[in-house]
Short mmCIF file of C-alpha atoms in Angstrom, two decimals:
data_model
loop_
_atom_site.label_atom_id
_atom_site.label_comp_id
_atom_site.label_asym_id
_atom_site.label_seq_id
_atom_site.Cartn_x
_atom_site.Cartn_y
_atom_site.Cartn_z
CA UNK P 17 7.77 -7.98 -5.97
CA UNK P 18 5.39 -10.50 -7.04
CA UNK P 19 1.42 -10.36 -7.98
CA UNK P 20 0.28 -11.38 -5.09
CA UNK P 21 -3.44 -9.19 -5.44
CA UNK P 22 -4.70 -11.26 -8.05
CA UNK P 23 -3.82 -14.08 -10.24
CA UNK P 24 -3.39 -14.33 -14.23
CA UNK P 25 -5.92 -16.89 -13.77
CA UNK P 26 -8.87 -14.76 -12.37
CA UNK P 27 -7.97 -12.14 -15.22
CA UNK P 28 -8.66 -14.50 -17.50
CA UNK P 29 -11.96 -15.57 -15.94
CA UNK P 30 -13.25 -12.16 -15.88
CA UNK P 31 -12.42 -11.71 -20.32
CA UNK P 32 -13.57 -15.14 -20.28
CA UNK P 33 -11.18 -16.39 -22.50
CA UNK P 34 -8.73 -19.07 -21.49
CA UNK P 35 -6.20 -19.28 -18.99
CA UNK P 36 -3.31 -17.57 -20.20
CA UNK P 37 0.65 -19.24 -20.55
CA UNK P 38 3.62 -19.00 -22.41
CA UNK P 39 2.40 -18.90 -25.87
CA UNK P 40 -1.23 -17.01 -25.62
CA UNK P 41 -1.18 -13.07 -26.66
CA UNK P 42 -0.81 -11.95 -24.00
CA UNK P 43 1.55 -14.56 -22.25
CA UNK P 44 0.99 -14.87 -18.70
CA UNK P 45 4.85 -13.40 -17.84
CA UNK P 46 3.21 -9.88 -19.82
CA UNK P 47 0.12 -10.27 -17.55
CA UNK P 48 1.90 -11.35 -14.40
CA UNK P 49 3.89 -8.11 -15.28
CA UNK P 50 0.60 -6.16 -15.84
CA UNK P 51 -0.54 -7.03 -12.00
CA UNK P 52 2.58 -6.39 -10.76
CA UNK P 53 2.32 -2.45 -11.95
CA UNK P 54 -1.39 -2.16 -11.06
CA UNK P 55 -0.73 -3.25 -7.75
CA UNK P 56 2.34 -0.92 -7.00
CA UNK P 57 -0.32 1.83 -8.36
CA UNK P 58 -2.86 0.76 -6.12
CA UNK P 59 -0.12 0.99 -2.74
CA UNK P 60 1.10 4.13 -3.99
CA UNK P 61 -2.20 5.59 -4.69
CA UNK P 62 -4.10 4.75 -1.58
CA UNK P 63 -0.83 4.73 0.63
CA UNK P 64 -1.51 1.22 2.33
CA UNK P 65 -0.54 -1.97 1.30
CA UNK P 66 -1.99 -5.89 1.71
CA UNK P 67 1.38 -7.10 1.47
CA UNK P 68 4.90 -6.54 3.72
CA UNK P 69 6.09 -3.69 2.18
CA UNK P 70 9.87 -1.56 3.56
CA UNK P 71 10.15 2.33 4.30
CA UNK P 72 13.74 3.18 4.60
CA UNK P 73 14.83 6.35 6.20
CA UNK P 74 11.57 8.38 6.55
CA UNK P 75 12.54 11.89 8.40
CA UNK P 76 9.63 12.94 10.23
CA UNK P 77 9.28 15.72 12.63
CA UNK P 78 7.04 15.83 15.60
CA UNK P 79 3.55 16.00 15.28
CA UNK P 80 3.34 17.33 19.21
CA UNK P 81 5.17 18.48 21.72
CA UNK P 82 5.38 16.27 24.91
CA UNK P 83 2.68 14.76 26.14
CA UNK P 84 2.35 13.36 29.70
CA UNK P 85 2.21 9.62 29.59
CA UNK P 86 2.12 9.65 25.63
CA UNK P 87 5.71 11.09 24.97
CA UNK P 88 6.50 12.83 21.29
CA UNK P 89 4.23 12.08 19.05
CA UNK P 90 5.71 10.99 15.50
CA UNK P 91 3.14 9.87 12.98
CA UNK P 92 4.34 7.76 10.32
CA UNK P 93 3.63 7.68 6.19
CA UNK P 94 2.00 4.30 6.93
CA UNK P 95 -0.32 2.42 8.91
CA UNK P 96 -0.41 -1.22 10.16
CA UNK P 97 3.09 -1.60 11.02
CA UNK P 98 5.33 -4.54 11.86
CA UNK P 99 6.33 -5.16 15.20
CA UNK P 100 9.79 -3.43 15.05
CA UNK P 101 12.92 -5.51 15.58
CA UNK P 102 16.20 -4.88 16.21
CA UNK P 103 18.40 -5.12 13.10
CA UNK P 104 15.16 -4.99 10.45
CA UNK P 105 13.72 -2.02 11.98
CA UNK P 106 15.46 1.41 13.00
CA UNK P 107 13.97 4.60 15.08
CA UNK P 108 17.33 6.77 14.70
CA UNK P 109 17.40 9.71 16.99
CA UNK P 110 20.20 12.58 15.44
CA UNK P 111 21.95 13.59 18.89
CA UNK P 112 24.00 16.23 17.20
CA UNK P 113 26.62 14.01 16.37
CA UNK P 114 25.45 10.63 15.51
CA UNK P 115 22.45 8.90 15.01
CA UNK P 116 21.14 6.70 17.64
CA UNK P 117 19.06 3.40 17.09
CA UNK P 118 16.07 3.73 19.57
CA UNK P 119 15.37 0.03 18.61
CA UNK P 120 18.67 -1.54 18.89
CA UNK P 121 20.14 0.59 22.13
CA UNK P 122 17.01 1.57 24.08
CA UNK P 123 14.14 0.10 25.91
CA UNK P 124 10.51 -0.41 24.29
CA UNK P 125 7.23 0.59 26.07
CA UNK P 126 4.91 3.41 27.48
CA UNK P 127 6.96 3.82 30.75
CA UNK P 128 10.58 3.80 28.88
CA UNK P 129 12.32 5.19 25.79
CA UNK P 130 10.10 4.92 23.03
CA UNK P 131 6.89 2.87 22.12
CA UNK P 132 4.79 2.53 18.92
CA UNK P 133 1.15 2.05 17.93
CA UNK P 134 1.18 0.20 15.03
CA UNK P 135 -2.21 0.03 14.14
CA UNK P 136 -2.55 3.52 13.44
CA UNK P 137 1.36 4.03 12.55
CA UNK P 138 2.31 6.36 15.06
CA UNK P 139 5.66 6.36 17.05
CA UNK P 140 6.31 8.16 20.53
CA UNK P 141 9.54 9.54 22.54
CA UNK P 142 9.06 9.79 25.68
CA UNK P 143 12.35 11.38 26.02
CA UNK P 144 11.96 14.95 26.87
CA UNK P 145 15.04 16.34 25.36
CA UNK P 146 15.06 18.43 22.14
CA UNK P 147 14.55 16.91 18.92
CA UNK P 148 16.79 18.25 16.04
CA UNK P 149 14.87 19.63 12.81
CA UNK P 150 14.95 16.80 10.92
CA UNK P 151 16.56 14.63 13.46
CA UNK P 152 14.28 11.32 13.58
CA UNK P 153 13.87 8.55 11.04
CA UNK P 154 11.92 5.81 10.65
CA UNK P 155 12.94 2.78 8.79
CA UNK P 156 9.80 -0.04 9.43
CA UNK P 157 7.88 -2.41 7.65
CA UNK P 158 4.06 -2.19 6.92
CA UNK P 159 1.43 -4.11 5.61
CA UNK P 160 -1.88 -6.23 5.95
CA UNK P 161 -1.35 -9.88 5.69
CA UNK P 162 -3.70 -10.76 3.40
CA UNK P 163 -5.91 -9.42 0.23
CA UNK P 164 -9.37 -8.57 0.68
CA UNK P 165 -11.69 -9.45 -1.84
CA UNK P 166 -12.44 -5.68 -3.02
CA UNK P 167 -8.77 -5.07 -3.42
CA UNK P 168 -8.51 -8.54 -5.57
CA UNK P 169 -11.48 -7.61 -7.73
CA UNK P 170 -9.84 -4.20 -7.98
CA UNK P 171 -6.58 -5.34 -9.55
CA UNK P 172 -8.12 -8.21 -11.61
CA UNK P 173 -10.39 -5.13 -13.15
CA UNK P 174 -7.68 -2.60 -13.56
CA UNK P 175 -5.69 -5.61 -15.70
CA UNK P 176 -8.56 -6.93 -17.51
CA UNK P 177 -9.07 -3.06 -18.53
CA UNK P 178 -5.27 -2.48 -19.68
CA UNK P 179 -5.14 -5.90 -21.63
CA UNK P 180 -8.46 -5.01 -23.28
CA UNK P 181 -7.37 -1.79 -24.46
CA UNK P 182 -4.11 -3.03 -25.77
CA UNK P 183 -5.12 -6.58 -27.48
CA UNK P 184 -8.12 -5.79 -29.31
CA UNK P 185 -8.05 -9.16 -30.81
CA UNK P 186 -9.12 -10.26 -27.25
CA UNK P 187 -12.61 -8.44 -27.44
CA UNK P 188 -15.13 -11.39 -26.90
CA UNK P 189 -18.36 -10.09 -25.53
CA UNK P 190 -21.28 -9.06 -27.89
CA UNK P 191 -21.86 -5.84 -29.02
CA UNK P 192 -25.67 -6.13 -30.81
CA UNK P 193 -27.94 -4.09 -30.05
CA UNK P 194 -30.70 -6.46 -31.15
CA UNK P 195 -30.12 -8.65 -27.71
CA UNK P 196 -29.14 -5.50 -25.77
CA UNK P 197 -26.49 -7.15 -24.42
CA UNK P 198 -23.21 -5.12 -23.03
CA UNK P 199 -20.22 -4.67 -25.28
CA UNK P 200 -17.18 -4.99 -24.24
CA UNK P 201 -17.10 -1.12 -23.98
CA UNK P 202 -19.84 -1.04 -21.83
CA UNK P 203 -18.50 -3.44 -19.40
CA UNK P 204 -14.94 -1.83 -19.29
CA UNK P 205 -17.20 1.24 -18.11
CA UNK P 206 -18.72 -0.38 -15.40
CA UNK P 207 -15.66 -1.75 -14.38
CA UNK P 208 -13.81 1.30 -14.49
CA UNK P 209 -16.55 2.63 -11.93
CA UNK P 210 -16.06 -0.11 -9.84
CA UNK P 211 -12.36 0.87 -9.67
CA UNK P 212 -13.27 3.85 -8.76
CA UNK P 213 -15.58 3.24 -5.85
CA UNK P 214 -13.01 0.90 -4.20
CA UNK P 215 -10.16 3.44 -4.44
CA UNK P 216 -12.20 5.68 -2.71
CA UNK P 217 -13.03 3.35 0.03
CA UNK P 218 -9.37 2.25 0.06
CA UNK P 219 -7.82 5.88 0.10
CA UNK P 220 -5.93 6.63 3.55
CA UNK P 221 -6.52 9.23 5.82
CA UNK P 222 -4.08 11.08 7.97
CA UNK P 223 -4.71 10.97 11.81
CA UNK P 224 -3.90 14.56 13.35
#
């Protein structure tokens, strides 16, 4: 993976220090690693992503019986799916002796063998035959194509807090009760409050 949700320059700007490079403390490489770690954590926490990601062989049980004109419903773990493509994505159904890849061998469409609600992350199999327990698995791609401002803000503040906690010599905010200017601790508390609110808004919900 790479640092895609924010940049080292945006982190430095928030902390109000010169840009990170190969000789600063921390170095730009270290900050990039912190960004990558934070965005991985955010993806896992929210169940969503604002970059391309791949899920491999995700086993799913039906979330409904056969429904006329829809098929048998399977709710995947993520939404905002990339259109399924043969050779890249898989809908594998166990037929009792082997896995049958519907993407490669069947026809997509609501009136055909399967279809996918990409927005909500739901696949439908229109075959009425019985589904073996643990007999359907999916390999697919998901994720938004751009990073919204509040996601960038969240990761920038997460990394800034991490840096200020690890490298005390970088603390540059005034801390004097006379001028009523916020201390670095005050700023970090506010950043954490902002982060918590953003994460609450970003949390995925499971459609029934």
